[in-house]
Amino acid sequence: MPCPVLRRRGFERVEGHGLMAWLALEEEGYEVSLVDGRVAARRPAGRQLKALPKALRDHPEVDRLRRLAEWLDRHEAACVAQVDGWMVSSLPVPTALLVQVWPDEAWQGALRDLAIVGDDPEEAGFLRDVTATGELKVVDLDGETVRLSPRTVTLPHPVLLPDLDDVRDFAAELGLVQGIEQIHRATWVKPADLKATATEVRDYAGGAFPSRFSLAARATGLGYRVSGGYATCKVRDGGRAVEAAVWIGEPYWDSETTTGALNWHDDEGRTVALGEVGPVAWSEGMRMAAALYAGRDIEEGGNA
């Protein structure tokens, strides 16, 4: 079943960005379709051509397919971002919502094989399918396929999963491939010996970049928000919204800059002491700081 937008646009079925129907351009003697996210052409009922004929490059139907491919890419990215947001914030997701979006393959790609937990903490496993009647087909941690009908599900952040290494090994045995980074997401566990009143972490400070612009571009390219002199990410952890922030330099500063300290703020902009930072907020903040630091300039030679 295709998504409603595609039905309105006159396409019958989409799988992996490839249309299952070819559109006939009778005057030109070709048929066109989307195959693996790009416009392809063929002679009627013939083999697909290696390249789009020059005569078709500016054809209105070809342009329409290109715009559809761009929309599909944006839609797929939006689905992934939404599901990632549910997971990072461990927000309960109504099962009825999963039923509504599951027929759309972009949503399926983002949701299938994710670890989920139902109303009962014992209702846990990897999501394989969602039926129209609201049942979730799940492979539980014993390897059994079960049907669950919870009112809501959560997509737990991996730092909250007990025995994470075992879960990863089990997923590998099943050959599961997740559309978002969940069980294989890099995680950081907050050290037990932190000074509770401390307010910043400098593990990834001092990473040199040729300009503030290049560091800001790295942050936005990784999906983080840049606001003022900071790269930030917002997390809802234990019912509390906090924002992790890494200093990247004054806006419009065009000289060399370095990554600064990592800290966390609440909704009112107040600095949160490290002792009050929850496990998900800690892990996601450290993940951001590490990802920014990884793009630093690295000296080569004897003085490196």
PDB file of C-alpha atoms in Angstrom:
ATOM      1  CA  MET A   1       0.000   0.000   0.000  1.00  0.00           C
ATOM      2  CA  PRO A   2       1.619   3.302  -1.050  1.00  0.00           C
ATOM      3  CA  CYS A   3       1.513   6.504   0.926  1.00  0.00           C
ATOM      4  CA  PRO A   4      -1.446   8.864   0.212  1.00  0.00           C
ATOM      5  CA  VAL A   5       0.761  11.521  -1.410  1.00  0.00           C
ATOM      6  CA  LEU A   6       1.930   9.025  -4.050  1.00  0.00           C
ATOM      7  CA  ARG A   7      -1.644   7.896  -4.696  1.00  0.00           C
ATOM      8  CA  ARG A   8      -2.637  11.528  -5.295  1.00  0.00           C
ATOM      9  CA  ARG A   9       0.255  11.882  -7.729  1.00  0.00           C
ATOM     10  CA  GLY A  10      -0.994   8.938  -9.751  1.00  0.00           C
ATOM     11  CA  PHE A  11       1.617   6.296  -8.901  1.00  0.00           C
ATOM     12  CA  GLU A  12       0.518   2.831  -7.887  1.00  0.00           C
ATOM     13  CA  ARG A  13       3.402   1.460  -5.871  1.00  0.00           C
ATOM     14  CA  VAL A  14       6.841   2.466  -4.696  1.00  0.00           C
ATOM     15  CA  GLU A  15       9.494   0.114  -3.383  1.00  0.00           C
ATOM     16  CA  GLY A  16      12.951   1.362  -2.473  1.00  0.00           C
ATOM     17  CA  HIS A  17      12.488   4.502  -4.580  1.00  0.00           C
ATOM     18  CA  GLY A  18      11.721   2.382  -7.664  1.00  0.00           C
ATOM     19  CA  LEU A  19       8.318   2.733  -9.305  1.00  0.00           C
ATOM     20  CA  MET A  20       6.713  -0.582 -10.154  1.00  0.00           C
ATOM     21  CA  ALA A  21       5.003   0.954 -13.205  1.00  0.00           C
ATOM     22  CA  TRP A  22       6.577   2.456 -16.325  1.00  0.00           C
ATOM     23  CA  LEU A  23       5.056   5.626 -17.796  1.00  0.00           C
ATOM     24  CA  ALA A  24       4.686   5.577 -21.566  1.00  0.00           C
ATOM     25  CA  LEU A  25       5.910   8.600 -23.539  1.00  0.00           C
ATOM     26  CA  GLU A  26       4.310   7.492 -26.774  1.00  0.00           C
ATOM     27  CA  GLU A  27       5.450  10.371 -28.993  1.00  0.00           C
ATOM     28  CA  GLU A  28       9.076   9.845 -27.970  1.00  0.00           C
ATOM     29  CA  GLY A  29       8.847   6.053 -28.125  1.00  0.00           C
ATOM     30  CA  TYR A  30      10.129   5.484 -24.584  1.00  0.00           C
ATOM     31  CA  GLU A  31       8.881   4.518 -21.144  1.00  0.00           C
ATOM     32  CA  VAL A  32      10.247   6.150 -17.985  1.00  0.00           C
ATOM     33  CA  SER A  33      10.222   5.215 -14.314  1.00  0.00           C
ATOM     34  CA  LEU A  34      12.098   5.672 -11.060  1.00  0.00           C
ATOM     35  CA  VAL A  35      14.636   2.935 -10.436  1.00  0.00           C
ATOM     36  CA  ASP A  36      16.739   3.057  -7.261  1.00  0.00           C
ATOM     37  CA  GLY A  37      15.953   6.728  -6.787  1.00  0.00           C
ATOM     38  CA  ARG A  38      16.797   7.969 -10.292  1.00  0.00           C
ATOM     39  CA  VAL A  39      14.907   8.405 -13.541  1.00  0.00           C
ATOM     40  CA  ALA A  40      15.419   5.513 -15.953  1.00  0.00           C
ATOM     41  CA  ALA A  41      14.186   4.894 -19.492  1.00  0.00           C
ATOM     42  CA  ARG A  42      13.568   1.945 -21.775  1.00  0.00           C
ATOM     43  CA  ARG A  43      11.981   1.136 -25.099  1.00  0.00           C
ATOM     44  CA  PRO A  44       8.438  -0.250 -24.652  1.00  0.00           C
ATOM     45  CA  ALA A  45       8.709  -3.606 -22.862  1.00  0.00           C
ATOM     46  CA  GLY A  46      12.446  -3.550 -23.564  1.00  0.00           C
ATOM     47  CA  ARG A  47      15.560  -3.517 -21.416  1.00  0.00           C
ATOM     48  CA  GLN A  48      16.373  -0.519 -19.282  1.00  0.00           C
ATOM     49  CA  LEU A  49      18.825   1.873 -20.955  1.00  0.00           C
ATOM     50  CA  LYS A  50      22.135   2.643 -19.251  1.00  0.00           C
ATOM     51  CA  ALA A  51      21.604   6.394 -19.554  1.00  0.00           C
ATOM     52  CA  LEU A  52      18.664   8.718 -20.062  1.00  0.00           C
ATOM     53  CA  PRO A  53      18.370   9.694 -23.769  1.00  0.00           C
ATOM     54  CA  LYS A  54      19.159  13.337 -24.460  1.00  0.00           C
ATOM     55  CA  ALA A  55      15.701  13.858 -25.988  1.00  0.00           C
ATOM     56  CA  LEU A  56      14.076  13.042 -22.632  1.00  0.00           C
ATOM     57  CA  ARG A  57      16.196  15.117 -20.276  1.00  0.00           C
ATOM     58  CA  ASP A  58      13.880  18.146 -20.348  1.00  0.00           C
ATOM     59  CA  HIS A  59      10.627  16.244 -20.804  1.00  0.00           C
ATOM     60  CA  PRO A  60       7.857  17.324 -18.358  1.00  0.00           C
ATOM     61  CA  GLU A  61       7.255  13.740 -17.182  1.00  0.00           C
ATOM     62  CA  VAL A  62      10.960  13.248 -16.541  1.00  0.00           C
ATOM     63  CA  ASP A  63      11.038  16.488 -14.561  1.00  0.00           C
ATOM     64  CA  ARG A  64       8.001  15.287 -12.618  1.00  0.00           C
ATOM     65  CA  LEU A  65       9.782  12.050 -11.747  1.00  0.00           C
ATOM     66  CA  ARG A  66      12.899  13.947 -10.657  1.00  0.00           C
ATOM     67  CA  ARG A  67      10.808  16.083  -8.318  1.00  0.00           C
ATOM     68  CA  LEU A  68       9.132  12.962  -6.984  1.00  0.00           C
ATOM     69  CA  ALA A  69      12.542  11.382  -6.307  1.00  0.00           C
ATOM     70  CA  GLU A  70      13.591  14.508  -4.409  1.00  0.00           C
ATOM     71  CA  TRP A  71      10.359  14.399  -2.387  1.00  0.00           C
ATOM     72  CA  LEU A  72      10.914  10.719  -1.590  1.00  0.00           C
ATOM     73  CA  ASP A  73      14.430  11.481  -0.340  1.00  0.00           C
ATOM     74  CA  ARG A  74      13.131  14.285   1.881  1.00  0.00           C
ATOM     75  CA  HIS A  75      10.283  12.108   3.140  1.00  0.00           C
ATOM     76  CA  GLU A  76      12.624   9.225   3.971  1.00  0.00           C
ATOM     77  CA  ALA A  77      14.990  11.576   5.818  1.00  0.00           C
ATOM     78  CA  ALA A  78      12.055  13.059   7.764  1.00  0.00           C
ATOM     79  CA  CYS A  79      10.862   9.595   8.823  1.00  0.00           C
ATOM     80  CA  VAL A  80      14.335   8.635  10.015  1.00  0.00           C
ATOM     81  CA  ALA A  81      14.697  11.920  11.923  1.00  0.00           C
ATOM     82  CA  GLN A  82      11.311  11.474  13.619  1.00  0.00           C
ATOM     83  CA  VAL A  83      12.004   7.884  14.695  1.00  0.00           C
ATOM     84  CA  ASP A  84      15.473   8.868  15.894  1.00  0.00           C
ATOM     85  CA  GLY A  85      13.857  11.626  17.959  1.00  0.00           C
ATOM     86  CA  TRP A  86      11.451   9.124  19.544  1.00  0.00           C
ATOM     87  CA  MET A  87      14.353   6.844  20.407  1.00  0.00           C
ATOM     88  CA  VAL A  88      16.672   9.536  21.773  1.00  0.00           C
ATOM     89  CA  SER A  89      13.900  10.875  24.002  1.00  0.00           C
ATOM     90  CA  SER A  90      12.430   7.432  24.874  1.00  0.00           C
ATOM     91  CA  LEU A  91       8.977   8.880  24.189  1.00  0.00           C
ATOM     92  CA  PRO A  92       5.986   6.489  24.253  1.00  0.00           C
ATOM     93  CA  VAL A  93       4.597   6.052  20.743  1.00  0.00           C
ATOM     94  CA  PRO A  94       0.923   5.032  20.349  1.00  0.00           C
ATOM     95  CA  THR A  95       0.568   1.667  18.626  1.00  0.00           C
ATOM     96  CA  ALA A  96      -2.310   3.177  16.649  1.00  0.00           C
ATOM     97  CA  LEU A  97       0.179   5.606  15.106  1.00  0.00           C
ATOM     98  CA  LEU A  98       2.458   2.750  14.050  1.00  0.00           C
ATOM     99  CA  VAL A  99      -0.528   1.078  12.390  1.00  0.00           C
ATOM    100  CA  GLN A 100      -1.225   4.249  10.401  1.00  0.00           C
ATOM    101  CA  VAL A 101       2.326   4.844   9.151  1.00  0.00           C
ATOM    102  CA  TRP A 102       3.495   1.238   8.656  1.00  0.00           C
ATOM    103  CA  PRO A 103       2.103   0.834   5.084  1.00  0.00           C
ATOM    104  CA  ASP A 104       4.492   3.606   3.985  1.00  0.00           C
ATOM    105  CA  GLU A 105       7.806   1.949   3.142  1.00  0.00           C
ATOM    106  CA  ALA A 106       9.828   4.972   4.275  1.00  0.00           C
ATOM    107  CA  TRP A 107       8.337   4.575   7.754  1.00  0.00           C
ATOM    108  CA  GLN A 108       8.881   0.812   7.622  1.00  0.00           C
ATOM    109  CA  GLY A 109      12.531   1.323   6.765  1.00  0.00           C
ATOM    110  CA  ALA A 110      12.988   3.552   9.812  1.00  0.00           C
ATOM    111  CA  LEU A 111      11.017   1.353  12.228  1.00  0.00           C
ATOM    112  CA  ARG A 112      11.632  -2.266  11.251  1.00  0.00           C
ATOM    113  CA  ASP A 113      14.049  -4.260  13.449  1.00  0.00           C
ATOM    114  CA  LEU A 114      14.175  -1.611  16.183  1.00  0.00           C
ATOM    115  CA  ALA A 115      14.232  -2.784  19.770  1.00  0.00           C
ATOM    116  CA  ILE A 116      10.917  -1.859  21.379  1.00  0.00           C
ATOM    117  CA  VAL A 117       9.319  -2.195  24.811  1.00  0.00           C
ATOM    118  CA  GLY A 118       5.551  -2.445  25.288  1.00  0.00           C
ATOM    119  CA  ASP A 119       3.358  -1.396  28.223  1.00  0.00           C
ATOM    120  CA  ASP A 120       4.885  -4.220  30.257  1.00  0.00           C
ATOM    121  CA  PRO A 121       8.709  -4.046  30.564  1.00  0.00           C
ATOM    122  CA  GLU A 122       8.728  -7.783  29.850  1.00  0.00           C
ATOM    123  CA  GLU A 123       7.197  -7.042  26.417  1.00  0.00           C
ATOM    124  CA  ALA A 124      10.480  -6.401  24.653  1.00  0.00           C
ATOM    125  CA  GLY A 125      12.031  -7.456  21.389  1.00  0.00           C
ATOM    126  CA  PHE A 126      12.731  -6.451  17.803  1.00  0.00           C
ATOM    127  CA  LEU A 127       9.846  -5.075  15.725  1.00  0.00           C
ATOM    128  CA  ARG A 128       9.304  -7.090  12.541  1.00  0.00           C
ATOM    129  CA  ASP A 129       5.795  -6.172  11.387  1.00  0.00           C
ATOM    130  CA  VAL A 130       2.649  -4.230  12.274  1.00  0.00           C
ATOM    131  CA  THR A 131      -0.763  -5.581  11.318  1.00  0.00           C
ATOM    132  CA  ALA A 132      -3.791  -3.525  10.331  1.00  0.00           C
ATOM    133  CA  THR A 133      -5.542  -4.741  13.496  1.00  0.00           C
ATOM    134  CA  GLY A 134      -2.879  -3.234  15.755  1.00  0.00           C
ATOM    135  CA  GLU A 135      -0.796  -6.304  16.551  1.00  0.00           C
ATOM    136  CA  LEU A 136       2.971  -5.989  16.619  1.00  0.00           C
ATOM    137  CA  LYS A 137       4.999  -8.964  15.412  1.00  0.00           C
ATOM    138  CA  VAL A 138       8.101  -9.008  17.557  1.00  0.00           C
ATOM    139  CA  VAL A 139      11.102 -11.309  17.886  1.00  0.00           C
ATOM    140  CA  ASP A 140      11.650 -11.451  21.634  1.00  0.00           C
ATOM    141  CA  LEU A 141      15.028 -11.861  23.306  1.00  0.00           C
ATOM    142  CA  ASP A 142      14.520 -15.635  23.439  1.00  0.00           C
ATOM    143  CA  GLY A 143      14.304 -15.748  19.660  1.00  0.00           C
ATOM    144  CA  GLU A 144      10.568 -16.437  19.617  1.00  0.00           C
ATOM    145  CA  THR A 145       8.184 -14.529  17.332  1.00  0.00           C
ATOM    146  CA  VAL A 146       5.328 -13.182  19.434  1.00  0.00           C
ATOM    147  CA  ARG A 147       2.344 -10.907  18.854  1.00  0.00           C
ATOM    148  CA  LEU A 148       1.851  -7.941  21.161  1.00  0.00           C
ATOM    149  CA  SER A 149      -0.983  -5.430  21.402  1.00  0.00           C
ATOM    150  CA  PRO A 150       0.308  -2.710  23.743  1.00  0.00           C
ATOM    151  CA  ARG A 151      -1.333   0.680  23.913  1.00  0.00           C
ATOM    152  CA  THR A 152       2.043   2.365  23.428  1.00  0.00           C
ATOM    153  CA  VAL A 153       5.623   1.317  22.786  1.00  0.00           C
ATOM    154  CA  THR A 154       8.946   2.951  23.543  1.00  0.00           C
ATOM    155  CA  LEU A 155      12.091   2.720  21.465  1.00  0.00           C
ATOM    156  CA  PRO A 156      14.703   2.618  24.228  1.00  0.00           C
ATOM    157  CA  HIS A 157      17.978   4.459  23.896  1.00  0.00           C
ATOM    158  CA  PRO A 158      20.773   1.849  23.875  1.00  0.00           C
ATOM    159  CA  VAL A 159      22.402   3.267  27.002  1.00  0.00           C
ATOM    160  CA  LEU A 160      19.252   2.150  28.848  1.00  0.00           C
ATOM    161  CA  LEU A 161      19.384  -1.424  27.540  1.00  0.00           C
ATOM    162  CA  PRO A 162      20.818  -3.952  29.991  1.00  0.00           C
ATOM    163  CA  ASP A 163      23.372  -6.387  28.561  1.00  0.00           C
ATOM    164  CA  LEU A 164      23.773  -4.246  25.445  1.00  0.00           C
ATOM    165  CA  ASP A 165      26.636  -6.355  24.076  1.00  0.00           C
ATOM    166  CA  ASP A 166      24.474  -9.472  24.293  1.00  0.00           C
ATOM    167  CA  VAL A 167      21.619  -7.668  22.536  1.00  0.00           C
ATOM    168  CA  ARG A 168      24.006  -6.656  19.748  1.00  0.00           C
ATOM    169  CA  ASP A 169      25.269 -10.213  19.361  1.00  0.00           C
ATOM    170  CA  PHE A 170      21.717 -11.549  19.238  1.00  0.00           C
ATOM    171  CA  ALA A 171      20.725  -8.985  16.574  1.00  0.00           C
ATOM    172  CA  ALA A 172      23.738 -10.021  14.505  1.00  0.00           C
ATOM    173  CA  GLU A 173      22.683 -13.680  14.735  1.00  0.00           C
ATOM    174  CA  LEU A 174      19.230 -12.725  13.460  1.00  0.00           C
ATOM    175  CA  GLY A 175      20.717 -10.639  10.639  1.00  0.00           C
ATOM    176  CA  LEU A 176      18.749  -7.554  11.676  1.00  0.00           C
ATOM    177  CA  VAL A 177      19.476  -4.260   9.922  1.00  0.00           C
ATOM    178  CA  GLN A 178      18.196  -1.113  11.602  1.00  0.00           C
ATOM    179  CA  GLY A 179      17.208   2.015   9.698  1.00  0.00           C
ATOM    180  CA  ILE A 180      18.456   4.276  12.499  1.00  0.00           C
ATOM    181  CA  GLU A 181      21.366   3.930  14.881  1.00  0.00           C
ATOM    182  CA  GLN A 182      19.924   2.288  17.954  1.00  0.00           C
ATOM    183  CA  ILE A 183      21.631  -0.828  19.318  1.00  0.00           C
ATOM    184  CA  HIS A 184      24.863  -0.047  17.453  1.00  0.00           C
ATOM    185  CA  ARG A 185      24.814   3.615  18.424  1.00  0.00           C
ATOM    186  CA  ALA A 186      27.977   4.770  20.181  1.00  0.00           C
ATOM    187  CA  THR A 187      27.211   5.216  23.882  1.00  0.00           C
ATOM    188  CA  TRP A 188      28.976   6.801  26.848  1.00  0.00           C
ATOM    189  CA  VAL A 189      28.221   5.842  30.447  1.00  0.00           C
ATOM    190  CA  LYS A 190      28.577   8.619  32.994  1.00  0.00           C
ATOM    191  CA  PRO A 191      31.547   7.935  35.301  1.00  0.00           C
ATOM    192  CA  ALA A 192      30.725   7.252  38.926  1.00  0.00           C
ATOM    193  CA  ASP A 193      33.588   9.392  40.248  1.00  0.00           C
ATOM    194  CA  LEU A 194      32.465  12.725  38.778  1.00  0.00           C
ATOM    195  CA  LYS A 195      32.457  15.754  41.004  1.00  0.00           C
ATOM    196  CA  ALA A 196      28.711  16.257  41.341  1.00  0.00           C
ATOM    197  CA  THR A 197      28.899  20.062  41.318  1.00  0.00           C
ATOM    198  CA  ALA A 198      31.091  20.253  38.192  1.00  0.00           C
ATOM    199  CA  THR A 199      29.362  21.753  35.163  1.00  0.00           C
ATOM    200  CA  GLU A 200      31.519  20.919  32.132  1.00  0.00           C
ATOM    201  CA  VAL A 201      33.397  18.114  30.420  1.00  0.00           C
ATOM    202  CA  ARG A 202      36.605  18.821  28.503  1.00  0.00           C
ATOM    203  CA  ASP A 203      37.367  15.333  27.138  1.00  0.00           C
ATOM    204  CA  TYR A 204      36.865  16.558  23.576  1.00  0.00           C
ATOM    205  CA  ALA A 205      37.952  20.190  23.933  1.00  0.00           C
ATOM    206  CA  GLY A 206      40.883  21.577  21.952  1.00  0.00           C
ATOM    207  CA  GLY A 207      40.130  20.027  18.557  1.00  0.00           C
ATOM    208  CA  ALA A 208      41.548  22.500  16.020  1.00  0.00           C
ATOM    209  CA  PHE A 209      39.650  23.548  12.882  1.00  0.00           C
ATOM    210  CA  PRO A 210      40.792  25.965  10.156  1.00  0.00           C
ATOM    211  CA  SER A 211      37.777  28.221  10.787  1.00  0.00           C
ATOM    212  CA  ARG A 212      34.647  28.522  12.822  1.00  0.00           C
ATOM    213  CA  PHE A 213      32.683  28.093   9.587  1.00  0.00           C
ATOM    214  CA  SER A 214      34.205  24.654   8.934  1.00  0.00           C
ATOM    215  CA  LEU A 215      33.415  23.497  12.478  1.00  0.00           C
ATOM    216  CA  ALA A 216      29.848  24.825  12.229  1.00  0.00           C
ATOM    217  CA  ALA A 217      29.454  23.086   8.865  1.00  0.00           C
ATOM    218  CA  ARG A 218      30.592  19.822  10.434  1.00  0.00           C
ATOM    219  CA  ALA A 219      28.038  20.240  13.221  1.00  0.00           C
ATOM    220  CA  THR A 220      25.120  20.886  10.856  1.00  0.00           C
ATOM    221  CA  GLY A 221      26.290  18.094   8.550  1.00  0.00           C
ATOM    222  CA  LEU A 222      26.069  15.699  11.493  1.00  0.00           C
ATOM    223  CA  GLY A 223      22.509  16.870  12.172  1.00  0.00           C
ATOM    224  CA  TYR A 224      23.218  19.162  15.123  1.00  0.00           C
ATOM    225  CA  ARG A 225      21.820  22.659  15.565  1.00  0.00           C
ATOM    226  CA  VAL A 226      24.169  25.642  15.603  1.00  0.00           C
ATOM    227  CA  SER A 227      23.010  28.524  17.766  1.00  0.00           C
ATOM    228  CA  GLY A 228      25.252  31.460  18.542  1.00  0.00           C
ATOM    229  CA  GLY A 229      28.648  30.104  19.491  1.00  0.00           C
ATOM    230  CA  TYR A 230      27.445  26.568  20.230  1.00  0.00           C
ATOM    231  CA  ALA A 231      26.597  23.284  18.553  1.00  0.00           C
ATOM    232  CA  THR A 232      23.639  21.840  20.441  1.00  0.00           C
ATOM    233  CA  CYS A 233      21.380  18.818  20.703  1.00  0.00           C
ATOM    234  CA  LYS A 234      18.184  18.592  22.748  1.00  0.00           C
ATOM    235  CA  VAL A 235      17.313  15.435  24.657  1.00  0.00           C
ATOM    236  CA  ARG A 236      14.374  14.463  26.829  1.00  0.00           C
ATOM    237  CA  ASP A 237      15.767  12.303  29.602  1.00  0.00           C
ATOM    238  CA  GLY A 238      13.624  10.943  32.436  1.00  0.00           C
ATOM    239  CA  GLY A 239      10.828  13.380  31.629  1.00  0.00           C
ATOM    240  CA  ARG A 240      13.184  16.374  31.689  1.00  0.00           C
ATOM    241  CA  ALA A 241      14.290  18.292  28.597  1.00  0.00           C
ATOM    242  CA  VAL A 242      17.947  19.296  28.559  1.00  0.00           C
ATOM    243  CA  GLU A 243      20.225  20.646  25.868  1.00  0.00           C
ATOM    244  CA  ALA A 244      23.830  19.566  25.438  1.00  0.00           C
ATOM    245  CA  ALA A 245      26.096  22.292  24.058  1.00  0.00           C
ATOM    246  CA  VAL A 246      29.680  22.413  22.773  1.00  0.00           C
ATOM    247  CA  TRP A 247      31.406  25.759  22.248  1.00  0.00           C
ATOM    248  CA  ILE A 248      32.538  26.159  18.612  1.00  0.00           C
ATOM    249  CA  GLY A 249      33.544  29.836  18.527  1.00  0.00           C
ATOM    250  CA  GLU A 250      32.010  33.261  18.048  1.00  0.00           C
ATOM    251  CA  PRO A 251      29.725  33.612  15.006  1.00  0.00           C
ATOM    252  CA  TYR A 252      31.433  35.158  11.964  1.00  0.00           C
ATOM    253  CA  TRP A 253      34.861  34.434  13.435  1.00  0.00           C
ATOM    254  CA  ASP A 254      36.822  33.464  10.319  1.00  0.00           C
ATOM    255  CA  SER A 255      40.117  32.461  11.893  1.00  0.00           C
ATOM    256  CA  GLU A 256      41.186  29.093  13.331  1.00  0.00           C
ATOM    257  CA  THR A 257      39.009  27.834  16.160  1.00  0.00           C
ATOM    258  CA  THR A 258      38.926  24.887  18.547  1.00  0.00           C
ATOM    259  CA  THR A 259      36.188  22.832  20.125  1.00  0.00           C
ATOM    260  CA  GLY A 260      35.372  23.978  23.627  1.00  0.00           C
ATOM    261  CA  ALA A 261      33.867  22.384  26.715  1.00  0.00           C
ATOM    262  CA  LEU A 262      30.658  20.366  26.766  1.00  0.00           C
ATOM    263  CA  ASN A 263      27.904  21.334  29.177  1.00  0.00           C
ATOM    264  CA  TRP A 264      24.162  20.944  29.606  1.00  0.00           C
ATOM    265  CA  HIS A 265      21.340  23.467  30.132  1.00  0.00           C
ATOM    266  CA  ASP A 266      17.705  23.171  31.150  1.00  0.00           C
ATOM    267  CA  ASP A 267      14.707  24.771  29.423  1.00  0.00           C
ATOM    268  CA  GLU A 268      15.328  28.009  31.285  1.00  0.00           C
ATOM    269  CA  GLY A 269      18.920  28.177  30.062  1.00  0.00           C
ATOM    270  CA  ARG A 270      20.378  27.345  33.474  1.00  0.00           C
ATOM    271  CA  THR A 271      23.520  25.223  33.563  1.00  0.00           C
ATOM    272  CA  VAL A 272      22.884  21.690  34.822  1.00  0.00           C
ATOM    273  CA  ALA A 273      25.436  20.208  37.225  1.00  0.00           C
ATOM    274  CA  LEU A 274      27.011  16.996  35.931  1.00  0.00           C
ATOM    275  CA  GLY A 275      25.557  15.062  38.845  1.00  0.00           C
ATOM    276  CA  GLU A 276      22.066  15.910  37.591  1.00  0.00           C
ATOM    277  CA  VAL A 277      22.629  14.948  33.955  1.00  0.00           C
ATOM    278  CA  GLY A 278      20.698  11.793  33.079  1.00  0.00           C
ATOM    279  CA  PRO A 279      22.209   8.780  31.294  1.00  0.00           C
ATOM    280  CA  VAL A 280      20.698   9.514  27.856  1.00  0.00           C
ATOM    281  CA  ALA A 281      21.551  13.219  27.963  1.00  0.00           C
ATOM    282  CA  TRP A 282      25.105  12.344  29.026  1.00  0.00           C
ATOM    283  CA  SER A 283      25.562   9.789  26.268  1.00  0.00           C
ATOM    284  CA  GLU A 284      24.118  12.003  23.530  1.00  0.00           C
ATOM    285  CA  GLY A 285      26.132  15.035  24.640  1.00  0.00           C
ATOM    286  CA  MET A 286      29.355  13.037  24.671  1.00  0.00           C
ATOM    287  CA  ARG A 287      28.450  11.525  21.298  1.00  0.00           C
ATOM    288  CA  MET A 288      28.080  15.007  19.810  1.00  0.00           C
ATOM    289  CA  ALA A 289      31.315  16.278  21.342  1.00  0.00           C
ATOM    290  CA  ALA A 290      33.243  13.209  20.133  1.00  0.00           C
ATOM    291  CA  ALA A 291      31.800  13.487  16.608  1.00  0.00           C
ATOM    292  CA  LEU A 292      32.815  17.140  16.344  1.00  0.00           C
ATOM    293  CA  TYR A 293      36.285  16.456  17.736  1.00  0.00           C
ATOM    294  CA  ALA A 294      36.818  13.609  15.261  1.00  0.00           C
ATOM    295  CA  GLY A 295      36.873  16.110  12.374  1.00  0.00           C
ATOM    296  CA  ARG A 296      39.759  18.162  13.791  1.00  0.00           C
ATOM    297  CA  ASP A 297      42.999  18.930  11.973  1.00  0.00           C
ATOM    298  CA  ILE A 298      45.608  16.325  12.877  1.00  0.00           C
ATOM    299  CA  GLU A 299      49.292  17.233  12.745  1.00  0.00           C
ATOM    300  CA  GLU A 300      51.565  14.917  10.851  1.00  0.00           C
ATOM    301  CA  GLY A 301      55.259  14.403  11.278  1.00  0.00           C
ATOM    302  CA  GLY A 302      57.621  14.412  14.221  1.00  0.00           C
ATOM    303  CA  ASN A 303      55.748  17.103  16.167  1.00  0.00           C
ATOM    304  CA  ALA A 304      52.340  15.421  15.843  1.00  0.00           C
TER     305      ALA A 304
END
